[in-house]
Amino acid sequence: DAKTTQPNSMESNEEEPVHLPCNHSTISGTDYIHWYRQLPSQGPEYVIHGLTSNVNNRMASLAIAEDRKSSTLILHRATLRDAAVYYCINSPGIQGAQKLVFGQGTRLTINP
Amino acid sequence: GAVVSQHPSRVICKSGTSVKIECRSLDFQATTMFWYRQFPKKSLMLMATSNEGSKATYEQGVEKDKFLINHASLTLSTLTVTSAHPEDSSFYICSAVNRGPKNIQYFGAGTRLSVL
């Protein structure tokens, strides 16, 4: 399983953008980059995923480096509800359900 | 997004009893579901992969006779913690894969098990 490296924690202010980095230097050519987040005492929640191109959805944007060895999750305007642990995970891009290997993630704190 | 329901959300039991946790995909069919365990301040650890109509695949170090998994239908998987002991106290989380988008997993809200 391709391993990812994320900062243990980050802090930001409400209504400001947040850039959460992730290194995945051993990613294979067909691995997808997934981001999930886990709010306190909840199960993880899917945020976004991508392969090569940058992706946008209603929750966030995903910027993927050209060599795919790193990516950045962007929360455009953080709210207090975005305080969570954010996990960056590489997942094989093959048919069928694939298990996700969770690292320690980044604990994001949002200041009012 | 797709909805996965997990029940119960919290259970307290005496040592030696068995506890069953249910995981349901409410608006899609899930051939595969996953079961995770999470200790305080730690990340999720995959316990097993639950496949509809066949035996579960357990991760290394997870006792299959202690953590019984049944996936009898495309919308329901159950995890039974048999003869629970205090060291089994943990946060158990299930997920289900929607066959549409690539391997996106939808998670239940988790079950907090406390064994006295």
PDB file of C-alpha atoms in Angstrom:
ATOM      1  CA  ASP A   1       0.000   0.000   0.000  1.00  0.00           C
ATOM      2  CA  ALA A   2       1.381   3.379  -0.992  1.00  0.00           C
ATOM      3  CA  LYS A   3       2.132   5.404   2.125  1.00  0.00           C
ATOM      4  CA  THR A   4       1.288   9.041   2.547  1.00  0.00           C
ATOM      5  CA  THR A   5       2.866  11.666   4.791  1.00  0.00           C
ATOM      6  CA  GLN A   6       0.906  14.491   6.337  1.00  0.00           C
ATOM      7  CA  PRO A   7       1.648  17.064   9.043  1.00  0.00           C
ATOM      8  CA  ASN A   8       0.296  15.952  12.408  1.00  0.00           C
ATOM      9  CA  SER A   9      -1.637  19.148  12.971  1.00  0.00           C
ATOM     10  CA  MET A  10      -2.526  22.471  11.430  1.00  0.00           C
ATOM     11  CA  GLU A  11      -4.371  25.504  12.641  1.00  0.00           C
ATOM     12  CA  SER A  12      -6.295  28.141  10.760  1.00  0.00           C
ATOM     13  CA  ASN A  13      -8.839  30.865  11.312  1.00  0.00           C
ATOM     14  CA  GLU A  14     -12.486  30.827  10.470  1.00  0.00           C
ATOM     15  CA  GLU A  15     -13.395  32.109   7.007  1.00  0.00           C
ATOM     16  CA  GLU A  16      -9.821  31.800   5.778  1.00  0.00           C
ATOM     17  CA  PRO A  17      -8.579  29.288   3.190  1.00  0.00           C
ATOM     18  CA  VAL A  18      -6.795  26.178   4.391  1.00  0.00           C
ATOM     19  CA  HIS A  19      -4.236  24.212   2.422  1.00  0.00           C
ATOM     20  CA  LEU A  20      -3.631  20.687   3.717  1.00  0.00           C
ATOM     21  CA  PRO A  21      -0.560  19.057   2.168  1.00  0.00           C
ATOM     22  CA  CYS A  22       0.100  15.388   1.529  1.00  0.00           C
ATOM     23  CA  ASN A  23       3.202  13.662   0.213  1.00  0.00           C
ATOM     24  CA  HIS A  24       2.861  10.339  -1.581  1.00  0.00           C
ATOM     25  CA  SER A  25       6.190   9.845  -3.289  1.00  0.00           C
ATOM     26  CA  THR A  26       5.669   6.084  -3.800  1.00  0.00           C
ATOM     27  CA  ILE A  27       2.299   6.407  -5.499  1.00  0.00           C
ATOM     28  CA  SER A  28       1.864   4.132  -8.491  1.00  0.00           C
ATOM     29  CA  GLY A  29       0.625   5.320 -11.856  1.00  0.00           C
ATOM     30  CA  THR A  30      -2.875   3.983 -11.380  1.00  0.00           C
ATOM     31  CA  ASP A  31      -3.434   4.896  -7.723  1.00  0.00           C
ATOM     32  CA  TYR A  32      -6.156   7.376  -6.934  1.00  0.00           C
ATOM     33  CA  ILE A  33      -5.666  10.065  -4.299  1.00  0.00           C
ATOM     34  CA  HIS A  34      -8.503  10.074  -1.794  1.00  0.00           C
ATOM     35  CA  TRP A  35      -9.226  12.492   1.012  1.00  0.00           C
ATOM     36  CA  TYR A  36     -11.486  11.693   3.928  1.00  0.00           C
ATOM     37  CA  ARG A  37     -12.099  13.578   7.126  1.00  0.00           C
ATOM     38  CA  GLN A  38     -13.257  12.465  10.538  1.00  0.00           C
ATOM     39  CA  LEU A  39     -15.114  14.740  12.867  1.00  0.00           C
ATOM     40  CA  PRO A  40     -14.894  13.991  16.606  1.00  0.00           C
ATOM     41  CA  SER A  41     -16.700  10.789  17.604  1.00  0.00           C
ATOM     42  CA  GLN A  42     -17.900  10.185  14.026  1.00  0.00           C
ATOM     43  CA  GLY A  43     -17.018   7.821  11.221  1.00  0.00           C
ATOM     44  CA  PRO A  44     -14.890   9.233   8.391  1.00  0.00           C
ATOM     45  CA  GLU A  45     -16.541  11.202   5.641  1.00  0.00           C
ATOM     46  CA  TYR A  46     -15.523  11.202   1.983  1.00  0.00           C
ATOM     47  CA  VAL A  47     -14.247  14.586   0.849  1.00  0.00           C
ATOM     48  CA  ILE A  48     -12.783  14.297  -2.635  1.00  0.00           C
ATOM     49  CA  HIS A  49     -10.634  12.142  -4.878  1.00  0.00           C
ATOM     50  CA  GLY A  50      -8.578  12.534  -8.016  1.00  0.00           C
ATOM     51  CA  LEU A  51      -6.106  10.852 -10.316  1.00  0.00           C
ATOM     52  CA  THR A  52      -4.113  13.443 -12.269  1.00  0.00           C
ATOM     53  CA  SER A  53      -6.155  16.573 -12.829  1.00  0.00           C
ATOM     54  CA  ASN A  54      -7.214  19.037 -10.180  1.00  0.00           C
ATOM     55  CA  VAL A  55     -10.720  18.433  -8.884  1.00  0.00           C
ATOM     56  CA  ASN A  56     -13.390  20.631  -7.353  1.00  0.00           C
ATOM     57  CA  ASN A  57     -16.566  19.743  -5.514  1.00  0.00           C
ATOM     58  CA  ARG A  58     -18.882  21.461  -3.095  1.00  0.00           C
ATOM     59  CA  MET A  59     -16.714  20.578  -0.118  1.00  0.00           C
ATOM     60  CA  ALA A  60     -13.194  21.265  -1.313  1.00  0.00           C
ATOM     61  CA  SER A  61     -10.655  21.383  -4.104  1.00  0.00           C
ATOM     62  CA  LEU A  62      -7.846  18.937  -4.737  1.00  0.00           C
ATOM     63  CA  ALA A  63      -4.656  20.143  -6.335  1.00  0.00           C
ATOM     64  CA  ILE A  64      -2.408  17.354  -7.607  1.00  0.00           C
ATOM     65  CA  ALA A  65       1.233  17.955  -8.433  1.00  0.00           C
ATOM     66  CA  GLU A  66       2.296  17.237 -11.975  1.00  0.00           C
ATOM     67  CA  ASP A  67       4.509  14.331 -10.862  1.00  0.00           C
ATOM     68  CA  ARG A  68       1.678  13.111  -8.591  1.00  0.00           C
ATOM     69  CA  LYS A  69       4.041  12.775  -5.662  1.00  0.00           C
ATOM     70  CA  SER A  70       2.105  15.283  -3.622  1.00  0.00           C
ATOM     71  CA  SER A  71      -1.315  16.822  -3.400  1.00  0.00           C
ATOM     72  CA  THR A  72      -3.054  19.581  -1.493  1.00  0.00           C
ATOM     73  CA  LEU A  73      -6.584  19.648  -0.169  1.00  0.00           C
ATOM     74  CA  ILE A  74      -7.957  23.160  -0.238  1.00  0.00           C
ATOM     75  CA  LEU A  75     -10.813  24.350   1.926  1.00  0.00           C
ATOM     76  CA  HIS A  76     -11.672  27.689   0.413  1.00  0.00           C
ATOM     77  CA  ARG A  77     -13.324  29.245   3.418  1.00  0.00           C
ATOM     78  CA  ALA A  78     -12.966  27.290   6.633  1.00  0.00           C
ATOM     79  CA  THR A  79     -15.768  27.108   9.156  1.00  0.00           C
ATOM     80  CA  LEU A  80     -15.740  25.764  12.692  1.00  0.00           C
ATOM     81  CA  ARG A  81     -17.443  22.634  11.362  1.00  0.00           C
ATOM     82  CA  ASP A  82     -14.363  21.869   9.292  1.00  0.00           C
ATOM     83  CA  ALA A  83     -12.393  21.063  12.431  1.00  0.00           C
ATOM     84  CA  ALA A  84     -11.527  17.397  11.954  1.00  0.00           C
ATOM     85  CA  VAL A  85      -8.764  14.923  11.214  1.00  0.00           C
ATOM     86  CA  TYR A  86      -8.074  14.876   7.478  1.00  0.00           C
ATOM     87  CA  TYR A  87      -6.729  11.703   5.895  1.00  0.00           C
ATOM     88  CA  CYS A  88      -4.950  11.503   2.547  1.00  0.00           C
ATOM     89  CA  ILE A  89      -4.995   7.958   1.163  1.00  0.00           C
ATOM     90  CA  ASN A  90      -3.767   6.350  -2.035  1.00  0.00           C
ATOM     91  CA  SER A  91      -6.083   3.707  -3.389  1.00  0.00           C
ATOM     92  CA  PRO A  92      -5.437   1.275  -6.249  1.00  0.00           C
ATOM     93  CA  GLY A  93      -7.342   2.205  -9.362  1.00  0.00           C
ATOM     94  CA  ILE A  94      -8.485  -1.269 -10.219  1.00  0.00           C
ATOM     95  CA  GLN A  95     -11.884  -2.880 -10.416  1.00  0.00           C
ATOM     96  CA  GLY A  96     -13.556  -3.879  -7.216  1.00  0.00           C
ATOM     97  CA  ALA A  97     -13.626  -2.505  -3.720  1.00  0.00           C
ATOM     98  CA  GLN A  98     -10.195  -1.790  -2.311  1.00  0.00           C
ATOM     99  CA  LYS A  99      -9.337  -1.425   1.339  1.00  0.00           C
ATOM    100  CA  LEU A 100      -8.196   1.963   2.560  1.00  0.00           C
ATOM    101  CA  VAL A 101      -5.088   2.236   4.698  1.00  0.00           C
ATOM    102  CA  PHE A 102      -5.436   5.161   7.083  1.00  0.00           C
ATOM    103  CA  GLY A 103      -2.367   6.990   8.330  1.00  0.00           C
ATOM    104  CA  GLN A 104      -2.359   9.402  11.249  1.00  0.00           C
ATOM    105  CA  GLY A 105      -3.833  12.247   9.231  1.00  0.00           C
ATOM    106  CA  THR A 106      -3.731  15.958   9.947  1.00  0.00           C
ATOM    107  CA  ARG A 107      -5.716  17.318  12.860  1.00  0.00           C
ATOM    108  CA  LEU A 108      -7.123  20.649  11.706  1.00  0.00           C
ATOM    109  CA  THR A 109      -8.083  23.217  14.315  1.00  0.00           C
ATOM    110  CA  ILE A 110     -10.170  26.214  13.292  1.00  0.00           C
ATOM    111  CA  ASN A 111     -10.033  29.313  15.457  1.00  0.00           C
ATOM    112  CA  PRO A 112     -13.127  31.543  15.686  1.00  0.00           C
TER     113      PRO A 112
ATOM    114  CA  GLY B   1     -23.642  11.074  -0.704  1.00  0.00           C
ATOM    115  CA  ALA B   2     -24.668   7.524   0.038  1.00  0.00           C
ATOM    116  CA  VAL B   3     -25.895   6.638   3.521  1.00  0.00           C
ATOM    117  CA  VAL B   4     -24.564   3.928   5.775  1.00  0.00           C
ATOM    118  CA  SER B   5     -26.338   3.256   9.025  1.00  0.00           C
ATOM    119  CA  GLN B   6     -24.562   1.620  11.948  1.00  0.00           C
ATOM    120  CA  HIS B   7     -26.308   0.339  15.039  1.00  0.00           C
ATOM    121  CA  PRO B   8     -26.011   0.582  17.975  1.00  0.00           C
ATOM    122  CA  SER B   9     -24.087   3.816  18.383  1.00  0.00           C
ATOM    123  CA  ARG B  10     -22.996   2.904  21.869  1.00  0.00           C
ATOM    124  CA  VAL B  11     -23.020  -0.282  23.897  1.00  0.00           C
ATOM    125  CA  ILE B  12     -21.858  -1.138  27.372  1.00  0.00           C
ATOM    126  CA  CYS B  13     -21.610  -4.788  28.272  1.00  0.00           C
ATOM    127  CA  LYS B  14     -20.187  -7.102  30.892  1.00  0.00           C
ATOM    128  CA  SER B  15     -17.039  -9.062  30.276  1.00  0.00           C
ATOM    129  CA  GLY B  16     -17.767 -12.417  28.647  1.00  0.00           C
ATOM    130  CA  THR B  17     -20.869 -11.381  26.764  1.00  0.00           C
ATOM    131  CA  SER B  18     -21.219 -11.092  22.998  1.00  0.00           C
ATOM    132  CA  VAL B  19     -22.150  -7.930  21.164  1.00  0.00           C
ATOM    133  CA  LYS B  20     -23.540  -7.623  17.647  1.00  0.00           C
ATOM    134  CA  ILE B  21     -23.056  -4.496  15.553  1.00  0.00           C
ATOM    135  CA  GLU B  22     -25.048  -3.930  12.377  1.00  0.00           C
ATOM    136  CA  CYS B  23     -23.985  -2.011   9.307  1.00  0.00           C
ATOM    137  CA  ARG B  24     -26.560  -1.183   6.636  1.00  0.00           C
ATOM    138  CA  SER B  25     -26.232   0.570   3.310  1.00  0.00           C
ATOM    139  CA  LEU B  26     -29.530   2.421   3.040  1.00  0.00           C
ATOM    140  CA  ASP B  27     -29.640   3.618  -0.533  1.00  0.00           C
ATOM    141  CA  PHE B  28     -27.253   1.412  -2.461  1.00  0.00           C
ATOM    142  CA  GLN B  29     -26.158  -2.188  -2.691  1.00  0.00           C
ATOM    143  CA  ALA B  30     -22.775  -3.006  -1.255  1.00  0.00           C
ATOM    144  CA  THR B  31     -21.053  -6.182  -2.338  1.00  0.00           C
ATOM    145  CA  THR B  32     -18.188  -5.281  -0.050  1.00  0.00           C
ATOM    146  CA  MET B  33     -18.138  -3.725   3.377  1.00  0.00           C
ATOM    147  CA  PHE B  34     -15.204  -3.072   5.651  1.00  0.00           C
ATOM    148  CA  TRP B  35     -14.857  -3.148   9.421  1.00  0.00           C
ATOM    149  CA  TYR B  36     -12.405  -0.910  11.242  1.00  0.00           C
ATOM    150  CA  ARG B  37     -11.417  -0.399  14.849  1.00  0.00           C
ATOM    151  CA  GLN B  38     -10.129   2.825  16.315  1.00  0.00           C
ATOM    152  CA  PHE B  39      -8.544   3.304  19.731  1.00  0.00           C
ATOM    153  CA  PRO B  40      -8.478   6.741  21.395  1.00  0.00           C
ATOM    154  CA  LYS B  41      -6.196   9.238  19.673  1.00  0.00           C
ATOM    155  CA  LYS B  42      -5.265   6.629  17.083  1.00  0.00           C
ATOM    156  CA  SER B  43      -6.083   6.138  13.441  1.00  0.00           C
ATOM    157  CA  LEU B  44      -8.469   3.596  11.973  1.00  0.00           C
ATOM    158  CA  MET B  45      -7.184   0.053  11.695  1.00  0.00           C
ATOM    159  CA  LEU B  46      -8.808  -2.267   9.185  1.00  0.00           C
ATOM    160  CA  MET B  47     -10.042  -5.460  10.807  1.00  0.00           C
ATOM    161  CA  ALA B  48     -11.669  -7.304   7.946  1.00  0.00           C
ATOM    162  CA  THR B  49     -13.260  -7.143   4.547  1.00  0.00           C
ATOM    163  CA  SER B  50     -16.815  -8.399   4.421  1.00  0.00           C
ATOM    164  CA  ASN B  51     -17.978  -9.886   1.151  1.00  0.00           C
ATOM    165  CA  GLU B  52     -21.616 -10.612   0.426  1.00  0.00           C
ATOM    166  CA  GLY B  53     -22.298 -14.317   0.247  1.00  0.00           C
ATOM    167  CA  SER B  54     -18.796 -15.434   1.157  1.00  0.00           C
ATOM    168  CA  LYS B  55     -16.408 -15.570   4.079  1.00  0.00           C
ATOM    169  CA  ALA B  56     -14.829 -12.410   5.360  1.00  0.00           C
ATOM    170  CA  THR B  57     -11.149 -11.708   4.829  1.00  0.00           C
ATOM    171  CA  TYR B  58      -9.396 -10.820   8.061  1.00  0.00           C
ATOM    172  CA  GLU B  59      -6.311  -8.668   8.469  1.00  0.00           C
ATOM    173  CA  GLN B  60      -3.247 -10.146  10.059  1.00  0.00           C
ATOM    174  CA  GLY B  61      -3.563 -10.348  13.824  1.00  0.00           C
ATOM    175  CA  VAL B  62      -7.369 -10.167  13.916  1.00  0.00           C
ATOM    176  CA  GLU B  63      -8.961 -13.284  15.398  1.00  0.00           C
ATOM    177  CA  LYS B  64     -11.720 -14.483  13.108  1.00  0.00           C
ATOM    178  CA  ASP B  65     -13.324 -16.596  15.838  1.00  0.00           C
ATOM    179  CA  LYS B  66     -13.553 -13.606  18.120  1.00  0.00           C
ATOM    180  CA  PHE B  67     -14.811 -11.115  15.569  1.00  0.00           C
ATOM    181  CA  LEU B  68     -17.491 -12.908  13.600  1.00  0.00           C
ATOM    182  CA  ILE B  69     -18.599 -11.224  10.410  1.00  0.00           C
ATOM    183  CA  ASN B  70     -21.712 -12.056   8.443  1.00  0.00           C
ATOM    184  CA  HIS B  71     -22.674 -10.390   5.174  1.00  0.00           C
ATOM    185  CA  ALA B  72     -25.854 -12.181   4.230  1.00  0.00           C
ATOM    186  CA  SER B  73     -27.348  -9.531   1.967  1.00  0.00           C
ATOM    187  CA  LEU B  74     -26.212  -6.683  -0.265  1.00  0.00           C
ATOM    188  CA  THR B  75     -27.273  -4.136   2.327  1.00  0.00           C
ATOM    189  CA  LEU B  76     -26.325  -5.665   5.664  1.00  0.00           C
ATOM    190  CA  SER B  77     -23.132  -6.788   7.332  1.00  0.00           C
ATOM    191  CA  THR B  78     -22.835  -7.656  11.008  1.00  0.00           C
ATOM    192  CA  LEU B  79     -19.848  -7.822  13.321  1.00  0.00           C
ATOM    193  CA  THR B  80     -20.190  -9.886  16.476  1.00  0.00           C
ATOM    194  CA  VAL B  81     -17.600  -9.438  19.195  1.00  0.00           C
ATOM    195  CA  THR B  82     -17.722 -12.757  21.035  1.00  0.00           C
ATOM    196  CA  SER B  83     -16.827 -13.147  24.683  1.00  0.00           C
ATOM    197  CA  ALA B  84     -15.908  -9.502  24.930  1.00  0.00           C
ATOM    198  CA  HIS B  85     -13.184  -8.386  27.331  1.00  0.00           C
ATOM    199  CA  PRO B  86     -12.159  -4.910  28.481  1.00  0.00           C
ATOM    200  CA  GLU B  87      -9.343  -4.818  25.929  1.00  0.00           C
ATOM    201  CA  ASP B  88     -11.993  -5.070  23.192  1.00  0.00           C
ATOM    202  CA  SER B  89     -13.355  -1.694  24.244  1.00  0.00           C
ATOM    203  CA  SER B  90     -12.951   0.511  21.213  1.00  0.00           C
ATOM    204  CA  PHE B  91     -14.714   2.496  18.489  1.00  0.00           C
ATOM    205  CA  TYR B  92     -15.857   0.150  15.728  1.00  0.00           C
ATOM    206  CA  ILE B  93     -16.632   1.625  12.324  1.00  0.00           C
ATOM    207  CA  CYS B  94     -18.003   0.043   9.174  1.00  0.00           C
ATOM    208  CA  SER B  95     -17.902   1.260   5.606  1.00  0.00           C
ATOM    209  CA  ALA B  96     -19.570   0.231   2.390  1.00  0.00           C
ATOM    210  CA  VAL B  97     -18.412   0.702  -1.158  1.00  0.00           C
ATOM    211  CA  ASN B  98     -20.810   2.103  -3.723  1.00  0.00           C
ATOM    212  CA  ARG B  99     -20.190   0.325  -6.994  1.00  0.00           C
ATOM    213  CA  GLY B 100     -20.472   3.597  -8.897  1.00  0.00           C
ATOM    214  CA  PRO B 101     -17.504   5.940  -8.361  1.00  0.00           C
ATOM    215  CA  LYS B 102     -14.042   4.518  -7.933  1.00  0.00           C
ATOM    216  CA  ASN B 103     -13.732   2.909  -4.531  1.00  0.00           C
ATOM    217  CA  ILE B 104     -15.384   5.674  -2.563  1.00  0.00           C
ATOM    218  CA  GLN B 105     -16.236   4.322   0.848  1.00  0.00           C
ATOM    219  CA  TYR B 106     -19.165   5.555   2.881  1.00  0.00           C
ATOM    220  CA  PHE B 107     -18.810   5.143   6.602  1.00  0.00           C
ATOM    221  CA  GLY B 108     -21.200   4.489   9.407  1.00  0.00           C
ATOM    222  CA  ALA B 109     -21.226   6.769  12.433  1.00  0.00           C
ATOM    223  CA  GLY B 110     -19.409   4.172  14.504  1.00  0.00           C
ATOM    224  CA  THR B 111     -20.177   2.074  17.575  1.00  0.00           C
ATOM    225  CA  ARG B 112     -18.478   2.801  20.848  1.00  0.00           C
ATOM    226  CA  LEU B 113     -18.077  -0.447  22.762  1.00  0.00           C
ATOM    227  CA  SER B 114     -17.275  -0.375  26.456  1.00  0.00           C
ATOM    228  CA  VAL B 115     -16.665  -3.716  28.142  1.00  0.00           C
ATOM    229  CA  LEU B 116     -16.782  -3.654  31.924  1.00  0.00           C
TER     230      LEU B 116
END
